[in-house]
GROMACS .gro file of C-alpha atoms in nm:
model
  326
    1MET     CA    1   0.000   0.000   0.000
    2ALA     CA    2   0.279   0.234   0.100
    3SER     CA    3   0.463   0.140  -0.217
    4LYS     CA    4   0.155   0.222  -0.424
    5LYS     CA    5   0.114   0.564  -0.257
    6SER     CA    6   0.480   0.630  -0.303
    7ARG     CA    7   0.447   0.551  -0.672
    8LYS     CA    8   0.147   0.785  -0.707
    9ALA     CA    9   0.329   1.053  -0.518
   10ARG     CA   10   0.626   1.022  -0.750
   11GLU     CA   11   0.396   1.038  -1.052
   12ARG     CA   12   0.227   1.346  -0.912
   13GLU     CA   13   0.563   1.500  -0.843
   14ASP     CA   14   0.670   1.426  -1.198
   15GLU     CA   15   0.352   1.587  -1.327
   16LEU     CA   16   0.414   1.897  -1.118
   17VAL     CA   17   0.773   1.917  -1.239
   18ALA     CA   18   0.662   1.878  -1.601
   19LYS     CA   19   0.394   2.144  -1.554
   20ALA     CA   20   0.642   2.376  -1.393
   21ALA     CA   21   0.883   2.324  -1.680
   22THR     CA   22   0.605   2.393  -1.930
   23ASP     CA   23   0.504   2.708  -1.744
   24GLU     CA   24   0.864   2.830  -1.739
   25ALA     CA   25   0.896   2.757  -2.109
   26LYS     CA   26   0.579   2.958  -2.177
   27LYS     CA   27   0.704   3.246  -1.964
   28ALA     CA   28   1.038   3.238  -2.143
   29ALA     CA   29   0.861   3.236  -2.480
   30LYS     CA   30   0.643   3.533  -2.379
   31LEU     CA   31   0.946   3.721  -2.251
   32ALA     CA   32   1.134   3.653  -2.575
   33ALA     CA   33   0.833   3.771  -2.775
   34LYS     CA   34   0.812   4.092  -2.569
   35LEU     CA   35   1.184   4.151  -2.613
   36GLU     CA   36   1.159   4.099  -2.988
   37LYS     CA   37   0.866   4.339  -3.008
   38ALA     CA   38   1.054   4.598  -2.806
   39GLN     CA   39   1.353   4.565  -3.038
   40GLU     CA   40   1.128   4.606  -3.341
   41LYS     CA   41   0.977   4.923  -3.192
   42ALA     CA   42   1.322   5.057  -3.115
   43ALA     CA   43   1.432   4.991  -3.473
   44GLU     CA   44   1.118   5.164  -3.604
   45ALA     CA   45   1.186   5.462  -3.380
   46VAL     CA   46   1.542   5.491  -3.511
   47ALA     CA   47   1.419   5.465  -3.869
   48ALA     CA   48   1.153   5.729  -3.807
   49ALA     CA   49   1.391   5.967  -3.630
   50PRO     CA   50   1.482   6.272  -3.842
   51GLN     CA   51   1.824   6.247  -4.001
   52ARG     CA   52   2.061   6.534  -4.033
   53VAL     CA   53   2.085   6.657  -4.389
   54ALA     CA   54   2.455   6.575  -4.385
   55ASP     CA   55   2.370   6.208  -4.332
   56VAL     CA   56   2.169   6.185  -4.653
   57LEU     CA   57   2.384   6.410  -4.874
   58ALA     CA   58   2.735   6.299  -4.780
   59VAL     CA   59   2.953   6.134  -5.043
   60GLY     CA   60   3.053   5.792  -4.913
   61ALA     CA   61   3.171   5.455  -5.032
   62GLY     CA   62   3.017   5.346  -5.361
   63PHE     CA   63   2.885   5.694  -5.443
   64ARG     CA   64   2.777   5.754  -5.801
   65LEU     CA   65   2.684   6.105  -5.911
   66ALA     CA   66   2.469   5.957  -6.186
   67ASP     CA   67   2.247   5.799  -5.920
   68VAL     CA   68   2.157   6.136  -5.765
   69ASP     CA   69   1.832   6.281  -5.898
   70PRO     CA   70   1.887   6.659  -5.935
   71SER     CA   71   1.513   6.719  -5.884
   72SER     CA   72   1.492   6.522  -5.560
   73THR     CA   73   1.471   6.668  -5.209
   74PRO     CA   74   1.652   6.425  -4.976
   75GLY     CA   75   1.568   6.482  -4.612
   76PHE     CA   76   1.273   6.711  -4.686
   77ASP     CA   77   0.920   6.585  -4.749
   78GLY     CA   78   0.742   6.916  -4.803
   79LYS     CA   79   0.669   7.127  -5.110
   80LYS     CA   80   0.813   7.461  -5.225
   81ALA     CA   81   0.610   7.671  -4.980
   82ASP     CA   82   0.718   7.445  -4.694
   83GLY     CA   83   1.080   7.471  -4.801
   84GLU     CA   84   1.069   7.850  -4.821
   85ALA     CA   85   0.910   7.863  -4.478
   86ALA     CA   86   1.177   7.631  -4.339
   87LEU     CA   87   1.451   7.846  -4.494
   88ALA     CA   88   1.305   8.157  -4.332
   89ALA     CA   89   1.274   7.980  -3.998
   90GLY     CA   90   1.633   7.860  -4.016
   91ALA     CA   91   1.784   8.204  -4.075
   92GLN     CA   92   1.783   8.313  -3.711
   93PRO     CA   93   1.942   7.996  -3.566
   94LEU     CA   94   2.219   8.022  -3.827
   95SER     CA   95   2.270   8.390  -3.754
   96ASP     CA   96   2.284   8.326  -3.379
   97LEU     CA   97   2.548   8.054  -3.419
   98GLN     CA   98   2.754   8.272  -3.651
   99GLU     CA   99   2.744   8.557  -3.398
  100ARG     CA  100   2.859   8.321  -3.125
  101LEU     CA  101   3.148   8.202  -3.343
  102TRP     CA  102   3.250   8.561  -3.416
  103ALA     CA  103   3.222   8.660  -3.050
  104ALA     CA  104   3.413   8.352  -2.933
  105SER     CA  105   3.709   8.457  -3.146
  106ARG     CA  106   3.729   8.776  -2.939
  107GLY     CA  107   3.782   8.551  -2.639
  108GLY     CA  108   4.063   8.354  -2.801
  109ASP     CA  109   3.873   8.081  -2.991
  110THR     CA  110   4.066   8.035  -3.316
  111ARG     CA  111   3.819   7.806  -3.495
  112ASN     CA  112   3.643   7.898  -3.820
  113VAL     CA  113   3.432   7.748  -4.097
  114LEU     CA  114   3.500   7.723  -4.469
  115LEU     CA  115   3.204   7.669  -4.702
  116VAL     CA  116   3.313   7.558  -5.048
  117VAL     CA  117   3.046   7.578  -5.321
  118GLN     CA  118   3.106   7.414  -5.659
  119ALA     CA  119   2.858   7.373  -5.941
  120MET     CA  120   2.789   7.385  -6.309
  121ASP     CA  121   2.676   7.726  -6.438
  122THR     CA  122   2.324   7.840  -6.332
  123ALA     CA  123   2.310   7.583  -6.050
  124GLY     CA  124   2.235   7.851  -5.792
  125LYS     CA  125   2.560   7.957  -5.627
  126GLY     CA  126   2.445   8.318  -5.627
  127GLY     CA  127   2.122   8.222  -5.453
  128ILE     CA  128   2.318   8.044  -5.182
  129MET     CA  129   2.522   8.359  -5.126
  130ARG     CA  130   2.213   8.580  -5.101
  131HIS     CA  131   1.965   8.360  -4.918
  132VAL     CA  132   2.193   8.156  -4.692
  133VAL     CA  133   2.518   8.340  -4.634
  134GLY     CA  134   2.339   8.673  -4.667
  135ALA     CA  135   2.134   8.598  -4.358
  136VAL     CA  136   2.431   8.636  -4.122
  137ASP     CA  137   2.633   8.936  -4.005
  138PRO     CA  138   2.867   9.026  -4.295
  139GLN     CA  139   3.148   9.132  -4.060
  140GLY     CA  140   3.200   8.765  -3.975
  141VAL     CA  141   3.202   8.645  -4.337
  142ARG     CA  142   3.490   8.634  -4.582
  143HIS     CA  143   3.357   8.570  -4.932
  144THR     CA  144   3.577   8.496  -5.233
  145ALA     CA  145   3.457   8.429  -5.587
  146PHE     CA  146   3.735   8.258  -5.780
  147LYS     CA  147   3.757   8.337  -6.150
  148ALA     CA  148   4.013   8.232  -6.409
  149PRO     CA  149   4.358   8.278  -6.248
  150THR     CA  150   4.547   8.597  -6.316
  151ALA     CA  151   4.901   8.604  -6.449
  152GLU     CA  152   5.029   8.655  -6.094
  153GLU     CA  153   4.826   8.359  -5.968
  154ARG     CA  154   4.947   8.136  -6.251
  155ALA     CA  155   5.304   8.214  -6.150
  156HIS     CA  156   5.244   8.030  -5.821
  157ASP     CA  157   5.117   7.683  -5.734
  158PHE     CA  158   4.741   7.631  -5.767
  159LEU     CA  159   4.678   7.661  -5.391
  160TRP     CA  160   4.857   7.996  -5.355
  161ARG     CA  161   4.548   8.209  -5.417
  162ILE     CA  162   4.338   7.975  -5.204
  163ARG     CA  163   4.561   8.013  -4.898
  164ARG     CA  164   4.539   8.392  -4.929
  165ALA     CA  165   4.159   8.377  -4.904
  166LEU     CA  166   4.122   8.141  -4.607
  167PRO     CA  167   3.897   8.249  -4.318
  168GLN     CA  168   4.049   8.383  -4.000
  169ALA     CA  169   3.945   8.305  -3.642
  170GLY     CA  170   3.570   8.341  -3.594
  171GLU     CA  171   3.494   8.385  -3.964
  172ILE     CA  172   3.284   8.188  -4.207
  173GLY     CA  173   3.486   8.172  -4.525
  174VAL     CA  174   3.285   8.120  -4.843
  175PHE     CA  175   3.442   8.003  -5.167
  176ASP     CA  176   3.230   8.057  -5.479
  177ARG     CA  177   3.426   7.803  -5.685
  178SER     CA  178   3.758   7.701  -5.538
  179HIS     CA  179   4.077   7.497  -5.571
  180TYR     CA  180   3.860   7.225  -5.726
  181GLU     CA  181   3.854   7.422  -6.050
  182ASP     CA  182   4.206   7.288  -6.093
  183VAL     CA  183   4.077   6.931  -6.119
  184LEU     CA  184   3.754   7.020  -6.300
  185VAL     CA  185   3.779   7.283  -6.574
  186VAL     CA  186   4.153   7.226  -6.599
  187ARG     CA  187   4.093   6.855  -6.652
  188VAL     CA  188   3.804   6.896  -6.896
  189HIS     CA  189   3.989   7.146  -7.114
  190ASP     CA  190   4.339   6.992  -7.087
  191LEU     CA  191   4.484   7.317  -6.955
  192VAL     CA  192   4.775   7.136  -6.794
  193PRO     CA  193   4.924   6.788  -6.853
  194ARG     CA  194   4.733   6.494  -6.708
  195ALA     CA  195   5.030   6.409  -6.486
  196THR     CA  196   4.995   6.754  -6.327
  197TRP     CA  197   4.623   6.761  -6.247
  198SER     CA  198   4.616   6.394  -6.146
  199ARG     CA  199   4.858   6.468  -5.860
  200ARG     CA  200   4.636   6.744  -5.728
  201TYR     CA  201   4.374   6.519  -5.566
  202ALA     CA  202   4.625   6.398  -5.307
  203THR     CA  203   4.759   6.752  -5.266
  204ILE     CA  204   4.407   6.880  -5.200
  205ASN     CA  205   4.343   6.610  -4.941
  206ARG     CA  206   4.662   6.697  -4.754
  207PHE     CA  207   4.580   7.066  -4.772
  208GLU     CA  208   4.227   7.021  -4.637
  209LYS     CA  209   4.349   6.787  -4.363
  210SER     CA  210   4.594   7.056  -4.252
  211LEU     CA  211   4.308   7.308  -4.238
  212ALA     CA  212   4.100   7.075  -4.023
  213ASP     CA  213   4.397   7.012  -3.793
  214LYS     CA  214   4.428   7.387  -3.739
  215GLY     CA  215   4.061   7.431  -3.645
  216THR     CA  216   3.882   7.491  -3.975
  217THR     CA  217   3.558   7.304  -4.032
  218VAL     CA  218   3.540   7.243  -4.406
  219VAL     CA  219   3.193   7.207  -4.561
  220LYS     CA  220   3.213   7.125  -4.934
  221VAL     CA  221   2.894   7.145  -5.137
  222MET     CA  222   2.836   7.045  -5.498
  223LEU     CA  223   2.508   7.187  -5.633
  224HIS     CA  224   2.390   6.916  -5.871
  225ILE     CA  225   2.175   7.054  -6.153
  226SER     CA  226   2.040   6.858  -6.450
  227LYS     CA  227   2.127   6.949  -6.807
  228ASP     CA  228   1.760   7.018  -6.888
  229GLU     CA  229   1.716   7.250  -6.591
  230GLN     CA  230   2.033   7.438  -6.682
  231LYS     CA  231   1.895   7.486  -7.035
  232ALA     CA  232   1.568   7.623  -6.895
  233ARG     CA  233   1.753   7.869  -6.671
  234LEU     CA  234   1.972   7.990  -6.955
  235ALA     CA  235   1.662   8.038  -7.169
  236GLU     CA  236   1.503   8.244  -6.894
  237ARG     CA  237   1.808   8.469  -6.883
  238LEU     CA  238   1.772   8.530  -7.255
  239ASP     CA  239   1.397   8.596  -7.230
  240ARG     CA  240   1.428   8.853  -6.951
  241PRO     CA  241   1.617   9.181  -7.006
  242ASP     CA  242   1.678   9.207  -6.632
  243LYS     CA  243   1.864   8.875  -6.654
  244HIS     CA  244   2.077   8.949  -6.960
  245TRP     CA  245   2.365   9.063  -6.739
  246LYS     CA  246   2.383   8.712  -6.594
  247TYR     CA  247   2.399   8.543  -6.934
  248ASN     CA  248   2.737   8.430  -7.065
  249PRO     CA  249   2.756   8.290  -7.421
  250GLY     CA  250   3.039   8.072  -7.303
  251ASP     CA  251   2.791   7.878  -7.086
  252VAL     CA  252   2.641   7.726  -7.402
  253ASP     CA  253   2.989   7.622  -7.515
  254GLU     CA  254   3.048   7.453  -7.180
  255ARG     CA  255   2.729   7.250  -7.222
  256GLY     CA  256   2.908   7.068  -7.499
  257HIS     CA  257   3.141   6.927  -7.234
  258TRP     CA  258   2.862   6.819  -6.997
  259ASP     CA  259   2.956   6.452  -6.980
  260ALA     CA  260   3.323   6.533  -6.929
  261TYR     CA  261   3.233   6.762  -6.640
  262GLN     CA  262   3.014   6.495  -6.480
  263GLU     CA  263   3.305   6.252  -6.501
  264ALA     CA  264   3.544   6.509  -6.355
  265TYR     CA  265   3.304   6.578  -6.068
  266GLN     CA  266   3.261   6.207  -6.001
  267VAL     CA  267   3.635   6.164  -5.958
  268ALA     CA  268   3.682   6.478  -5.749
  269LEU     CA  269   3.391   6.392  -5.521
  270THR     CA  270   3.496   6.036  -5.454
  271ARG     CA  271   3.870   6.095  -5.430
  272CYS     CA  272   3.843   6.406  -5.212
  273SER     CA  273   3.555   6.327  -4.976
  274THR     CA  274   3.743   6.257  -4.656
  275GLN     CA  275   3.666   6.245  -4.286
  276ALA     CA  276   3.846   6.575  -4.244
  277ALA     CA  277   3.662   6.743  -4.532
  278PRO     CA  278   3.360   6.552  -4.665
  279TRP     CA  279   3.172   6.639  -4.981
  280TYR     CA  280   2.795   6.687  -4.988
  281VAL     CA  281   2.600   6.664  -5.313
  282VAL     CA  282   2.289   6.885  -5.303
  283PRO     CA  283   2.024   6.830  -5.574
  284ALA     CA  284   1.975   7.176  -5.722
  285ASP     CA  285   1.691   7.165  -5.975
  286LYS     CA  286   1.467   7.306  -5.701
  287LYS     CA  287   1.630   7.627  -5.583
  288TRP     CA  288   1.433   7.639  -5.259
  289TYR     CA  289   1.555   7.294  -5.160
  290ALA     CA  290   1.921   7.364  -5.241
  291ARG     CA  291   1.915   7.680  -5.030
  292TRP     CA  292   1.749   7.504  -4.738
  293ALA     CA  293   1.990   7.208  -4.756
  294VAL     CA  294   2.302   7.427  -4.759
  295GLN     CA  295   2.159   7.632  -4.473
  296GLN     CA  296   2.115   7.313  -4.271
  297LEU     CA  297   2.466   7.189  -4.352
  298LEU     CA  298   2.615   7.518  -4.238
  299THR     CA  299   2.396   7.537  -3.928
  300ASP     CA  300   2.484   7.183  -3.824
  301ALA     CA  301   2.856   7.250  -3.875
  302LEU     CA  302   2.837   7.553  -3.646
  303ALA     CA  303   2.624   7.368  -3.393
  304ASP     CA  304   2.885   7.093  -3.378
  305LEU     CA  305   3.148   7.355  -3.297
  306ASP     CA  306   2.918   7.491  -3.023
  307PRO     CA  307   3.104   7.824  -2.986
  308GLN     CA  308   3.057   7.992  -2.647
  309TRP     CA  309   3.014   8.355  -2.555
  310PRO     CA  310   3.346   8.489  -2.419
  311VAL     CA  311   3.364   8.557  -2.047
  312ALA     CA  312   3.382   8.925  -1.957
  313ASP     CA  313   3.734   9.045  -1.874
  314PHE     CA  314   3.598   9.311  -1.638
  315ASP     CA  315   3.394   9.318  -1.317
  316VAL     CA  316   3.034   9.316  -1.441
  317GLU     CA  317   2.877   9.417  -1.110
  318ALA     CA  318   3.125   9.699  -1.063
  319GLU     CA  319   3.049   9.827  -1.412
  320LYS     CA  320   2.675   9.813  -1.341
  321LYS     CA  321   2.733  10.029  -1.033
  322ARG     CA  322   2.952  10.274  -1.222
  323LEU     CA  323   2.696  10.300  -1.499
  324ALA     CA  324   2.411  10.361  -1.254
  325GLU     CA  325   2.609  10.639  -1.089
  326SER     CA  326   2.712  10.803  -1.415
   0.00000   0.00000   0.00000
C-alpha cells in the first residue's frame, strides 16, 4: 500500500515538475516575444527619427553622381512653400550661431568654418550667397569668388590664391568656386598635362586635412543641376532683359562638355571626400531645396562647434554700479 502511494506521489511529483517546466517555457517564450517586439519598436523609432541633412547628402563609399536625382529633395518631405518657410525659420538659428562664433574669437577661440560651393553654371551659387550666407552678419564672413587665375596667380602653385583667401578666427569663409577648378575645368579642357592635375587630388586632401587640424571646419557642397534645368535657366536669362547681365555665351559652349564635367566631378567627389573634409551633393533643380539644404549643412557644422560667448574680462557688477552712478 505504502509502495503504491509512493508511486502515485512520485507520478504526481513528476507531473508537477513537467507542468512547472512547461510554465517556465511559456514564460520564457512570452518574454522573448516581448523583447523581440521591443527591439522592433526601437528599430522603427530609429528609422523614423529625423536624419541630419549631412547624413543623406554625404559622399561615401560606392557613391555615383549619376544615381543622384537633381530634382529630388533628400531629407525634406514638403513642397516649395514648406521649403521656403523652413529656410526663413532657419535664418535666425544660423545667424545666432555665426554671432557666437564671431564673439568667441574675441575671447581667443581660433576656430572657423569654410564653405566651399562648386557647381555647373546656373546651379544657384548666387542664390546660396544671397539667401543663406546673406542671412548672417557680414562682418564675420569672408567671401571669395574665384575666376580664371590671373598672371600673378598662374606664377604660383594652384593653392597659392586659395591660402590667401582662407577664413580667420571666428569667420565663415565662403568660396564661390575654389581649388577644385584645378581638377575640374583644368581637366576637362586639358589646360595642364594629365600628370599635373592627377597629382592634385592627393595635394588637395593633404591641404584640407591641414586646415581641419588647425581648427577649420570644411563644408564642401556640390550643387547638382540637371542638363535640362540648366537649359531652362539659360533660356530664362535670354527671355528677360533684367537677366541678360547674368547670361554668358560661353555657358552654351560649356554644355558641350557636360559629360566630361560629370566625369570630372565624379572623380573629385569620390577621391576628395574625406573624414576631415567631406563632400555633400545637393540636388539643385529646385532652388528652394538647395538653399534650405546648404543652410542646414552650415547650421549643423556651427552647432557641432558649439562656440561659447566669451567671459567678460571686467567686473560686471562693478560696471553696473559705475553706470548707474554716471
